[in-house]
CSV table of N, CA and C in Angstrom, one decimal:
chain,number,residue,atom,x,y,z
X,1,MET,N,-7.6,12.7,29.0
X,1,MET,CA,-8.0,12.4,27.6
X,1,MET,C,-7.3,11.1,27.2
X,2,ALA,N,-8.1,10.2,26.7
X,2,ALA,CA,-7.6,8.9,26.2
X,2,ALA,C,-6.8,9.1,24.9
X,3,LYS,N,-5.7,8.4,24.8
X,3,LYS,CA,-4.9,8.5,23.6
X,3,LYS,C,-5.4,7.5,22.5
X,4,THR,N,-5.3,7.9,21.3
X,4,THR,CA,-5.6,7.1,20.2
X,4,THR,C,-4.5,6.1,19.9
X,5,LEU,N,-4.7,5.1,19.1
X,5,LEU,CA,-3.7,4.1,18.8
X,5,LEU,C,-2.6,4.9,18.0
X,6,LEU,N,-3.0,5.8,17.2
X,6,LEU,CA,-2.0,6.6,16.4
X,6,LEU,C,-1.0,7.3,17.4
X,7,ALA,N,-1.6,8.0,18.4
X,7,ALA,CA,-0.8,8.7,19.4
X,7,ALA,C,0.2,7.8,20.1
X,8,LYS,N,-0.3,6.6,20.5
X,8,LYS,CA,0.6,5.6,21.1
X,8,LYS,C,1.6,5.1,20.2
X,9,ASN,N,1.2,4.8,19.0
X,9,ASN,CA,2.2,4.3,18.0
X,9,ASN,C,3.3,5.3,17.6
X,10,LEU,N,2.9,6.6,17.5
X,10,LEU,CA,3.9,7.6,17.2
X,10,LEU,C,5.0,7.7,18.3
X,11,LYS,N,4.5,7.7,19.6
X,11,LYS,CA,5.5,7.7,20.7
X,11,LYS,C,6.3,6.4,20.7
X,12,SER,N,5.7,5.3,20.5
X,12,SER,CA,6.4,4.0,20.5
X,12,SER,C,7.4,4.0,19.4
X,13,LEU,N,7.0,4.4,18.2
X,13,LEU,CA,8.0,4.4,17.1
X,13,LEU,C,9.2,5.3,17.3
X,14,ARG,N,8.9,6.5,17.9
X,14,ARG,CA,10.0,7.4,18.2
X,14,ARG,C,11.0,6.7,19.2
X,15,HIS,N,10.5,6.0,20.2
X,15,HIS,CA,11.3,5.3,21.1
X,15,HIS,C,12.1,4.2,20.4
X,16,ILE,N,11.4,3.4,19.6
X,16,ILE,CA,12.1,2.3,18.9
X,16,ILE,C,13.2,2.9,18.0
X,17,LYS,N,13.0,4.0,17.3
X,17,LYS,CA,14.0,4.6,16.4
X,17,LYS,C,15.0,5.5,17.2
X,18,ARG,N,14.7,5.7,18.5
X,18,ARG,CA,15.5,6.6,19.3
X,18,ARG,C,15.7,8.0,18.8
X,19,ILE,N,14.5,8.5,18.4
X,19,ILE,CA,14.5,9.9,17.9
X,19,ILE,C,13.5,10.7,18.8
X,20,ASN,N,13.7,12.0,18.8
X,20,ASN,CA,12.8,12.9,19.5
X,20,ASN,C,11.7,13.5,18.6
X,21,GLN,N,10.8,14.3,19.1
X,21,GLN,CA,9.8,14.8,18.3
X,21,GLN,C,10.3,15.8,17.2
X,22,GLU,N,11.4,16.5,17.6
X,22,GLU,CA,12.0,17.4,16.6
X,22,GLU,C,12.6,16.7,15.4
X,23,VAL,N,13.2,15.6,15.6
X,23,VAL,CA,13.8,14.8,14.5
X,23,VAL,C,12.6,14.3,13.6
X,24,LEU,N,11.6,13.7,14.2
X,24,LEU,CA,10.5,13.2,13.4
X,24,LEU,C,9.8,14.4,12.6
X,25,ALA,N,9.6,15.5,13.3
X,25,ALA,CA,9.0,16.7,12.7
X,25,ALA,C,9.8,17.1,11.5
X,26,LYS,N,11.1,17.2,11.6
X,26,LYS,CA,11.9,17.6,10.4
X,26,LYS,C,11.8,16.5,9.3
X,27,GLY,N,11.8,15.3,9.7
X,27,GLY,CA,11.7,14.2,8.7
X,27,GLY,C,10.4,14.2,7.9
X,28,VAL,N,9.3,14.7,8.5
X,28,VAL,CA,8.1,14.7,7.7
X,28,VAL,C,7.6,16.1,7.4
X,29,GLY,N,8.4,17.1,7.7
X,29,GLY,CA,8.2,18.5,7.3
X,29,GLY,C,7.1,19.2,8.0
X,30,VAL,N,7.0,19.1,9.3
X,30,VAL,CA,6.0,19.8,10.1
X,30,VAL,C,6.7,20.4,11.4
X,31,PRO,N,6.1,21.3,12.1
X,31,PRO,CA,6.7,21.8,13.3
X,31,PRO,C,6.7,20.8,14.4
X,32,ARG,N,7.6,20.8,15.4
X,32,ARG,CA,7.7,19.9,16.4
X,32,ARG,C,6.4,19.9,17.3
X,33,ASN,N,5.8,21.0,17.5
X,33,ASN,CA,4.6,21.1,18.3
X,33,ASN,C,3.4,20.3,17.7
X,34,ARG,N,3.4,20.1,16.3
X,34,ARG,CA,2.4,19.4,15.7
X,34,ARG,C,2.5,17.9,16.0
X,35,ILE,N,3.8,17.4,16.1
X,35,ILE,CA,4.0,16.0,16.4
X,35,ILE,C,3.6,15.8,17.9
X,36,ALA,N,3.9,16.8,18.7
X,36,ALA,CA,3.5,16.7,20.1
X,36,ALA,C,1.9,16.6,20.2
X,37,SER,N,1.3,17.4,19.4
X,37,SER,CA,-0.2,17.4,19.4
X,37,SER,C,-0.8,16.1,19.0
X,38,TYR,N,-0.1,15.5,18.0
X,38,TYR,CA,-0.6,14.2,17.5
X,38,TYR,C,-0.4,13.1,18.6
X,39,GLU,N,0.6,13.2,19.4
X,39,GLU,CA,0.9,12.2,20.4
X,39,GLU,C,0.0,12.4,21.6
X,40,THR,N,-0.5,13.6,21.8
X,40,THR,CA,-1.4,13.9,23.0
X,40,THR,C,-2.9,13.9,22.5
X,41,GLN,N,-3.1,13.6,21.3
X,41,GLN,CA,-4.4,13.5,20.7
X,41,GLN,C,-5.2,14.9,20.6
X,42,ASN,N,-4.4,16.0,20.6
X,42,ASN,CA,-5.0,17.3,20.5
X,42,ASN,C,-5.6,17.5,19.1
X,43,ILE,N,-4.8,16.9,18.1
X,43,ILE,CA,-5.2,17.0,16.7
X,43,ILE,C,-4.9,15.7,16.0
X,44,GLU,N,-5.5,15.5,14.9
X,44,GLU,CA,-5.2,14.3,14.0
X,44,GLU,C,-4.6,14.8,12.7
X,45,PRO,N,-3.6,14.1,12.2
X,45,PRO,CA,-3.0,14.5,10.9
X,45,PRO,C,-3.9,14.2,9.8
X,46,LYS,N,-3.7,15.0,8.7
X,46,LYS,CA,-4.4,14.8,7.4
X,46,LYS,C,-3.8,13.5,6.8
X,47,LEU,N,-4.5,13.0,5.8
X,47,LEU,CA,-4.1,11.8,5.1
X,47,LEU,C,-2.7,11.9,4.5
X,48,ASP,N,-2.4,13.0,3.8
X,48,ASP,CA,-1.1,13.2,3.2
X,48,ASP,C,0.1,13.1,4.2
X,49,LEU,N,-0.2,13.7,5.4
X,49,LEU,CA,0.9,13.7,6.4
X,49,LEU,C,1.0,12.3,7.0
X,50,LEU,N,-0.2,11.6,7.2
X,50,LEU,CA,-0.1,10.2,7.6
X,50,LEU,C,0.7,9.4,6.7
X,51,ALA,N,0.6,9.6,5.4
X,51,ALA,CA,1.4,8.9,4.4
X,51,ALA,C,2.9,9.2,4.6
X,52,LYS,N,3.2,10.4,4.9
X,52,LYS,CA,4.6,10.8,5.1
X,52,LYS,C,5.2,10.1,6.4
X,53,ILE,N,4.4,10.1,7.5
X,53,ILE,CA,4.8,9.5,8.7
X,53,ILE,C,5.0,8.0,8.5
X,54,ALA,N,4.0,7.4,7.9
X,54,ALA,CA,4.1,5.9,7.6
X,54,ALA,C,5.3,5.6,6.8
X,55,ALA,N,5.6,6.4,5.8
X,55,ALA,CA,6.8,6.2,4.9
X,55,ALA,C,8.1,6.4,5.8
X,56,TYR,N,8.1,7.4,6.6
X,56,TYR,CA,9.2,7.7,7.5
X,56,TYR,C,9.6,6.5,8.3
X,57,PHE,N,8.6,5.8,8.8
X,57,PHE,CA,8.9,4.6,9.6
X,57,PHE,C,8.8,3.3,8.8
X,58,ASP,N,8.7,3.4,7.5
X,58,ASP,CA,8.6,2.3,6.6
X,58,ASP,C,7.4,1.3,6.9
X,59,LEU,N,6.3,1.9,7.2
X,59,LEU,CA,5.1,1.2,7.5
X,59,LEU,C,4.0,1.6,6.6
X,60,SER,N,2.9,0.8,6.6
X,60,SER,CA,1.7,1.2,5.8
X,60,SER,C,0.9,2.1,6.7
X,61,ILE,N,0.0,2.9,6.1
X,61,ILE,CA,-0.9,3.8,6.9
X,61,ILE,C,-1.8,2.9,7.8
X,62,ASP,N,-2.2,1.8,7.2
X,62,ASP,CA,-3.1,0.9,7.9
X,62,ASP,C,-2.4,0.4,9.2
X,63,ALA,N,-1.2,0.0,9.1
X,63,ALA,CA,-0.5,-0.5,10.3
X,63,ALA,C,-0.3,0.6,11.3
X,64,LEU,N,0.0,1.8,10.8
X,64,LEU,CA,0.2,2.9,11.7
X,64,LEU,C,-1.1,3.2,12.5
X,65,LEU,N,-2.2,3.1,11.9
X,65,LEU,CA,-3.5,3.4,12.5
X,65,LEU,C,-4.2,2.3,13.3
X,66,THR,N,-3.9,1.0,12.9
X,66,THR,CA,-4.7,-0.1,13.4
X,66,THR,C,-3.9,-1.2,14.2
X,67,VAL,N,-2.6,-1.1,14.2
X,67,VAL,CA,-1.8,-2.2,14.9
X,67,VAL,C,-1.0,-1.6,16.0
X,68,PRO,N,-1.2,-2.1,17.2
X,68,PRO,CA,-0.3,-1.6,18.3
X,68,PRO,C,1.1,-1.9,18.1
X,69,ILE,N,2.0,-1.0,17.9
X,69,ILE,CA,3.4,-1.2,17.5
X,69,ILE,C,4.3,-1.2,18.7
X,70,THR,N,5.1,-2.2,18.9
X,70,THR,CA,6.0,-2.3,20.0
X,70,THR,C,7.4,-2.7,19.5
X,71,HIS,N,8.4,-2.7,20.4
X,71,HIS,CA,9.7,-3.1,20.1
X,71,HIS,C,9.7,-4.5,19.5
X,72,GLU,N,8.9,-5.3,20.1
X,72,GLU,CA,8.8,-6.7,19.7
X,72,GLU,C,8.3,-7.0,18.3
X,73,ASN,N,7.3,-6.2,17.9
X,73,ASN,CA,6.6,-6.5,16.6
X,73,ASN,C,6.9,-5.5,15.5
X,74,TYR,N,7.7,-4.5,15.7
X,74,TYR,CA,8.0,-3.5,14.7
X,74,TYR,C,8.6,-4.0,13.5
X,75,GLU,N,9.6,-4.8,13.6
X,75,GLU,CA,10.3,-5.3,12.4
X,75,GLU,C,9.4,-6.2,11.6
X,76,SER,N,8.6,-7.1,12.2
X,76,SER,CA,7.7,-7.9,11.4
X,76,SER,C,6.6,-7.1,10.7
X,77,ILE,N,6.1,-6.1,11.4
X,77,ILE,CA,5.1,-5.2,10.8
X,77,ILE,C,5.7,-4.5,9.6
X,78,ARG,N,6.9,-4.0,9.8
X,78,ARG,CA,7.6,-3.3,8.7
X,78,ARG,C,7.9,-4.2,7.5
X,79,LYS,N,8.3,-5.4,7.8
X,79,LYS,CA,8.6,-6.3,6.7
X,79,LYS,C,7.3,-6.8,6.0
X,80,MET,N,6.1,-6.7,6.7
X,80,MET,CA,4.9,-7.1,6.0
X,80,MET,C,4.6,-6.2,4.8
X,81,ARG,N,4.9,-4.9,4.9
X,81,ARG,CA,4.7,-4.0,3.9
X,81,ARG,C,5.4,-4.4,2.6
X,82,SER,N,6.6,-4.8,2.7
X,82,SER,CA,7.4,-5.2,1.5
X,82,SER,C,6.9,-6.6,1.0
X,83,THR,N,6.5,-7.4,1.9
X,83,THR,CA,6.0,-8.7,1.6
X,83,THR,C,4.7,-8.6,0.7
X,84,VAL,N,3.8,-7.7,1.1
X,84,VAL,CA,2.6,-7.4,0.4
X,84,VAL,C,2.9,-7.0,-1.0
X,85,GLU,N,3.8,-6.1,-1.2
X,85,GLU,CA,4.2,-5.6,-2.5
X,85,GLU,C,4.7,-6.7,-3.3
X,86,LYS,N,5.6,-7.6,-2.8
X,86,LYS,CA,6.1,-8.7,-3.5
X,86,LYS,C,5.1,-9.7,-3.9
X,87,THR,N,4.1,-10.0,-2.9
X,87,THR,CA,3.1,-10.9,-3.2
X,87,THR,C,2.2,-10.5,-4.3
X,88,LYS,N,1.9,-9.2,-4.4
X,88,LYS,CA,1.1,-8.6,-5.5
X,88,LYS,C,1.8,-8.9,-6.8
X,89,ALA,N,3.1,-8.7,-6.9
X,89,ALA,CA,3.8,-9.0,-8.2
X,89,ALA,C,3.8,-10.5,-8.5
X,90,ILE,N,4.0,-11.3,-7.5
X,90,ILE,CA,4.1,-12.7,-7.7
X,90,ILE,C,2.7,-13.3,-8.2
X,91,SER,N,1.6,-12.8,-7.6
X,91,SER,CA,0.3,-13.3,-7.9
X,91,SER,C,0.0,-13.1,-9.4
X,92,VAL,N,0.3,-11.9,-9.9
X,92,VAL,CA,0.1,-11.6,-11.3
X,92,VAL,C,1.0,-12.5,-12.2
X,93,GLN,N,2.2,-12.7,-11.8
X,93,GLN,CA,3.2,-13.5,-12.6
X,93,GLN,C,2.7,-15.0,-12.6
X,94,ALA,N,2.2,-15.4,-11.4
X,94,ALA,CA,1.8,-16.8,-11.3
X,94,ALA,C,0.5,-17.0,-12.2
X,95,LEU,N,-0.3,-16.0,-12.2
X,95,LEU,CA,-1.5,-16.1,-13.0
X,95,LEU,C,-1.1,-16.2,-14.5
X,96,MET,N,-0.1,-15.4,-14.9
X,96,MET,CA,0.3,-15.4,-16.3
X,96,MET,C,0.9,-16.8,-16.7
X,97,VAL,N,1.7,-17.4,-15.7
X,97,VAL,CA,2.3,-18.7,-16.0
X,97,VAL,C,1.2,-19.7,-16.2
X,98,ASP,N,0.2,-19.7,-15.3
X,98,ASP,CA,-0.9,-20.6,-15.4
X,98,ASP,C,-1.7,-20.5,-16.7
X,99,LEU,N,-1.9,-19.3,-17.1
X,99,LEU,CA,-2.6,-19.0,-18.4
X,99,LEU,C,-1.8,-19.4,-19.6
X,100,ALA,N,-0.5,-19.2,-19.5
X,100,ALA,CA,0.4,-19.5,-20.7
X,100,ALA,C,0.5,-21.0,-21.0
X,101,THR,N,0.2,-21.8,-20.0
X,101,THR,CA,0.3,-23.3,-20.2
X,101,THR,C,-0.9,-23.8,-21.0
X,102,ASN,N,-2.0,-23.0,-21.1
X,102,ASN,CA,-3.2,-23.5,-21.8
X,102,ASN,C,-3.4,-22.6,-23.1
X,103,GLN,N,-3.2,-23.1,-24.2
X,103,GLN,CA,-3.3,-22.3,-25.5
X,103,GLN,C,-4.7,-21.8,-25.7
X,104,ASP,N,-5.7,-22.4,-25.2
X,104,ASP,CA,-7.1,-21.9,-25.3
X,104,ASP,C,-7.3,-20.7,-24.5
X,105,GLN,N,-6.4,-20.3,-23.7
X,105,GLN,CA,-6.6,-19.2,-22.8
X,105,GLN,C,-5.8,-17.9,-23.3
X,106,GLU,N,-5.5,-17.8,-24.5
X,106,GLU,CA,-4.6,-16.8,-25.0
X,106,GLU,C,-5.2,-15.4,-24.7
X,107,ASP,N,-6.5,-15.2,-24.9
X,107,ASP,CA,-7.1,-13.9,-24.6
X,107,ASP,C,-6.9,-13.5,-23.1
X,108,VAL,N,-7.2,-14.5,-22.2
X,108,VAL,CA,-7.0,-14.2,-20.8
X,108,VAL,C,-5.6,-14.0,-20.4
X,109,ALA,N,-4.7,-14.7,-21.1
X,109,ALA,CA,-3.2,-14.4,-20.8
X,109,ALA,C,-2.9,-13.0,-21.2
X,110,GLN,N,-3.5,-12.5,-22.3
X,110,GLN,CA,-3.2,-11.1,-22.7
X,110,GLN,C,-3.8,-10.1,-21.7
X,111,TYR,N,-4.9,-10.4,-21.1
X,111,TYR,CA,-5.5,-9.6,-20.1
X,111,TYR,C,-4.5,-9.5,-18.9
X,112,ALA,N,-4.0,-10.7,-18.5
X,112,ALA,CA,-3.1,-10.7,-17.4
X,112,ALA,C,-1.8,-9.9,-17.7
X,113,LYS,N,-1.3,-10.0,-18.9
X,113,LYS,CA,-0.1,-9.3,-19.3
X,113,LYS,C,-0.4,-7.8,-19.2
X,114,ARG,N,-1.6,-7.4,-19.7
X,114,ARG,CA,-1.9,-6.0,-19.7
X,114,ARG,C,-2.1,-5.5,-18.3
X,115,GLN,N,-2.6,-6.3,-17.4
X,115,GLN,CA,-2.8,-6.0,-16.0
X,115,GLN,C,-1.4,-5.6,-15.4
X,116,GLN,N,-0.4,-6.5,-15.7
X,116,GLN,CA,0.9,-6.2,-15.2
X,116,GLN,C,1.5,-4.9,-15.8
X,117,GLN,N,1.3,-4.7,-17.0
X,117,GLN,CA,1.7,-3.4,-17.6
X,117,GLN,C,1.1,-2.2,-17.0
X,118,ILE,N,-0.2,-2.3,-16.7
X,118,ILE,CA,-0.9,-1.2,-16.0
X,118,ILE,C,-0.4,-1.0,-14.7
X,119,GLU,N,-0.1,-2.1,-13.9
X,119,GLU,CA,0.4,-1.9,-12.6
X,119,GLU,C,1.8,-1.3,-12.6
X,120,LYS,N,2.7,-1.6,-13.6
X,120,LYS,CA,4.0,-1.0,-13.7
X,120,LYS,C,3.9,0.5,-14.0
X,121,ALA,N,3.0,0.8,-14.9
X,121,ALA,CA,2.8,2.2,-15.3
X,121,ALA,C,2.3,3.0,-14.1
X,122,PHE,N,1.3,2.4,-13.3
X,122,PHE,CA,0.8,3.1,-12.2
X,122,PHE,C,1.9,3.3,-11.1
X,123,ASP,N,2.7,2.3,-10.9
X,123,ASP,CA,3.8,2.4,-9.9
X,123,ASP,C,4.8,3.5,-10.4
X,124,GLY,N,5.0,3.6,-11.7
X,124,GLY,CA,5.9,4.6,-12.2
X,124,GLY,C,5.4,6.0,-12.0
X,125,ILE,N,4.1,6.2,-12.2
X,125,ILE,CA,3.4,7.5,-12.0
X,125,ILE,C,3.5,7.8,-10.5
X,126,LEU,N,3.3,6.9,-9.6
X,126,LEU,CA,3.4,7.1,-8.2
X,126,LEU,C,4.8,7.6,-7.8
X,127,ALA,N,5.8,6.9,-8.4
X,127,ALA,CA,7.2,7.2,-8.1
X,127,ALA,C,7.5,8.7,-8.5
X,128,MET,N,7.0,9.0,-9.7
X,128,MET,CA,7.3,10.4,-10.2
X,128,MET,C,6.6,11.4,-9.3
X,129,HIS,N,5.4,11.1,-8.9
X,129,HIS,CA,4.6,12.1,-8.1
X,129,HIS,C,5.3,12.2,-6.7
X,130,SER,N,5.8,11.2,-6.2
X,130,SER,CA,6.5,11.3,-4.9
X,130,SER,C,7.7,12.1,-4.9
X,131,LEU,N,8.3,12.3,-6.1
X,131,LEU,CA,9.5,13.1,-6.2
X,131,LEU,C,9.2,14.6,-6.2
X,132,GLN,N,7.9,14.9,-6.5
X,132,GLN,CA,7.5,16.3,-6.7
X,132,GLN,C,7.0,16.9,-5.3
X,133,GLU,N,7.3,18.1,-5.1
X,133,GLU,CA,6.7,18.8,-3.9
X,133,GLU,C,5.2,18.9,-4.0
X,134,ASN,N,4.5,18.7,-2.9
X,134,ASN,CA,3.1,18.8,-2.9
X,134,ASN,C,2.7,20.2,-2.5
X,135,LYS,N,2.7,21.1,-3.4
X,135,LYS,CA,2.5,22.5,-3.1
X,135,LYS,C,1.0,22.9,-3.3
X,136,ASP,N,0.3,22.2,-4.0
X,136,ASP,CA,-1.1,22.6,-4.3
X,136,ASP,C,-2.2,21.9,-3.5
X,137,GLY,N,-1.8,21.2,-2.4
X,137,GLY,CA,-2.8,20.5,-1.5
X,137,GLY,C,-3.5,19.3,-2.1
X,138,TRP,N,-2.9,18.7,-3.1
X,138,TRP,CA,-3.5,17.5,-3.7
X,138,TRP,C,-3.1,16.2,-3.0
X,139,GLY,N,-2.3,16.3,-2.0
X,139,GLY,CA,-1.8,15.1,-1.3
X,139,GLY,C,-2.9,14.2,-0.8
X,140,VAL,N,-3.9,14.7,-0.2
X,140,VAL,CA,-5.0,13.9,0.3
X,140,VAL,C,-5.7,13.2,-0.8
X,141,TYR,N,-6.0,14.0,-1.9
X,141,TYR,CA,-6.7,13.4,-3.0
X,141,TYR,C,-5.8,12.4,-3.7
X,142,HIS,N,-4.5,12.7,-3.8
X,142,HIS,CA,-3.6,11.7,-4.4
X,142,HIS,C,-3.7,10.4,-3.7
X,143,LYS,N,-3.7,10.4,-2.3
X,143,LYS,CA,-3.7,9.1,-1.6
X,143,LYS,C,-5.1,8.4,-1.8
X,144,GLN,N,-6.1,9.2,-1.8
X,144,GLN,CA,-7.5,8.6,-2.0
X,144,GLN,C,-7.5,8.0,-3.4
X,145,LEU,N,-7.0,8.7,-4.4
X,145,LEU,CA,-7.0,8.2,-5.8
X,145,LEU,C,-6.1,6.9,-5.9
X,146,GLU,N,-5.0,7.0,-5.2
X,146,GLU,CA,-4.1,5.8,-5.2
X,146,GLU,C,-4.8,4.6,-4.6
X,147,PHE,N,-5.5,4.8,-3.5
X,147,PHE,CA,-6.3,3.7,-2.9
X,147,PHE,C,-7.3,3.1,-3.9
X,148,LEU,N,-8.1,4.0,-4.5
X,148,LEU,CA,-9.1,3.6,-5.4
X,148,LEU,C,-8.5,2.8,-6.6
X,149,ILE,N,-7.4,3.3,-7.2
X,149,ILE,CA,-6.8,2.6,-8.3
X,149,ILE,C,-6.3,1.2,-7.9
X,150,ARG,N,-5.6,1.2,-6.7
X,150,ARG,CA,-5.2,-0.1,-6.2
X,150,ARG,C,-6.3,-1.1,-6.0
X,151,GLN,N,-7.5,-0.6,-5.6
X,151,GLN,CA,-8.6,-1.5,-5.4
X,151,GLN,C,-9.1,-2.0,-6.8
X,152,LEU,N,-9.1,-1.1,-7.8
X,152,LEU,CA,-9.5,-1.5,-9.1
X,152,LEU,C,-8.6,-2.5,-9.7
X,153,LEU,N,-7.3,-2.3,-9.5
X,153,LEU,CA,-6.3,-3.3,-10.0
X,153,LEU,C,-6.5,-4.6,-9.3
X,154,LYS,N,-6.8,-4.6,-8.1
X,154,LYS,CA,-7.0,-5.9,-7.3
X,154,LYS,C,-8.2,-6.6,-7.9
X,155,GLN,N,-9.3,-5.8,-8.1
X,155,GLN,CA,-10.5,-6.4,-8.7
X,155,GLN,C,-10.3,-6.9,-10.1
X,156,ASN,N,-9.5,-6.2,-10.8
X,156,ASN,CA,-9.2,-6.6,-12.2
X,156,ASN,C,-8.5,-8.0,-12.2
X,157,VAL,N,-7.5,-8.2,-11.3
X,157,VAL,CA,-6.9,-9.5,-11.1
X,157,VAL,C,-7.9,-10.6,-10.8
X,158,GLU,N,-8.8,-10.3,-9.9
X,158,GLU,CA,-9.8,-11.3,-9.5
X,158,GLU,C,-10.7,-11.6,-10.7
X,159,LEU,N,-11.1,-10.5,-11.5
X,159,LEU,CA,-11.9,-10.8,-12.7
X,159,LEU,C,-11.1,-11.7,-13.7
X,160,ILE,N,-9.8,-11.4,-13.9
X,160,ILE,CA,-9.1,-12.3,-14.8
X,160,ILE,C,-9.1,-13.7,-14.3
X,161,ARG,N,-8.9,-13.9,-13.0
X,161,ARG,CA,-8.9,-15.3,-12.5
X,161,ARG,C,-10.3,-15.9,-12.7
X,162,THR,N,-11.3,-15.2,-12.5
X,162,THR,CA,-12.7,-15.7,-12.7
X,162,THR,C,-12.9,-16.1,-14.2
X,163,ILE,N,-12.5,-15.2,-15.1
X,163,ILE,CA,-12.6,-15.6,-16.5
X,163,ILE,C,-11.8,-16.8,-16.8
X,164,TYR,N,-10.6,-16.9,-16.3
X,164,TYR,CA,-9.8,-18.1,-16.5
X,164,TYR,C,-10.5,-19.4,-16.0
X,165,ARG,N,-11.0,-19.3,-14.8
X,165,ARG,CA,-11.7,-20.5,-14.2
X,165,ARG,C,-12.9,-20.9,-15.1
X,166,ILE,N,-13.7,-19.9,-15.6
X,166,ILE,CA,-14.8,-20.2,-16.4
X,166,ILE,C,-14.4,-20.8,-17.7
X,167,ASN,N,-13.4,-20.2,-18.3
X,167,ASN,CA,-12.9,-20.8,-19.6
X,167,ASN,C,-12.3,-22.2,-19.4
X,168,SER,N,-11.6,-22.4,-18.3
X,168,SER,CA,-11.1,-23.7,-18.0
X,168,SER,C,-12.2,-24.7,-17.8
X,169,THR,N,-13.3,-24.3,-17.1
X,169,THR,CA,-14.4,-25.2,-16.9
X,169,THR,C,-15.1,-25.5,-18.2
X,170,ASN,N,-15.2,-24.5,-19.1
X,170,ASN,CA,-15.9,-24.7,-20.4
X,170,ASN,C,-15.0,-25.6,-21.3
X,171,THR,N,-13.7,-25.5,-21.2
X,171,THR,CA,-12.8,-26.4,-22.0
X,171,THR,C,-12.9,-27.8,-21.5
X,172,ILE,N,-13.0,-28.0,-20.2
X,172,ILE,CA,-13.2,-29.4,-19.7
X,172,ILE,C,-14.5,-30.0,-20.1
X,173,ASN,N,-15.6,-29.2,-20.0
X,173,ASN,CA,-16.9,-29.6,-20.4
X,173,ASN,C,-17.0,-30.0,-21.8
X,174,LYS,N,-16.3,-29.2,-22.7
X,174,LYS,CA,-16.3,-29.5,-24.1
X,174,LYS,C,-15.6,-30.8,-24.5
X,175,SER,N,-14.6,-31.1,-23.7
X,175,SER,CA,-13.8,-32.3,-24.0
X,175,SER,C,-14.5,-33.6,-23.4
X,176,THR,N,-15.5,-33.5,-22.6
X,176,THR,CA,-16.2,-34.7,-22.0
X,176,THR,C,-17.4,-35.0,-22.8
């Protein structure tokens, strides 16, 4: 039976971290034989467990499922996750600085500020939820909802940028 990339990555990550299946299983709250099954491709984990495994190794779910992880590239893949988070915050801040320099863009600047407030509130909600035990089986739905909200926030930033560009173009056209 051919192994999936997830199966290969789990085994590789355990070797990189020098842990056995038992340690990983305890770390993510499942029996050892379940980890063994994931590594031999007998079963695939649910999304909420994928999130726990990814968090255990400080990776994104995307990297865990789609990038062949080796000793050589593990640190750079792991660091990409935090870089993406930092980039997201910087892009909104940069947008706000750009907007603040043009007084005609006050409304758009308010949209950007509100976007940042929404992102902070959302991150706070996620942090609170991660501290609670997932006893009611909503973990999969939580991750799906988180993904959808992050996509909406990303589209909102793009919309703000588009409005800014349109307003900037209109301002230039009015002055000529």
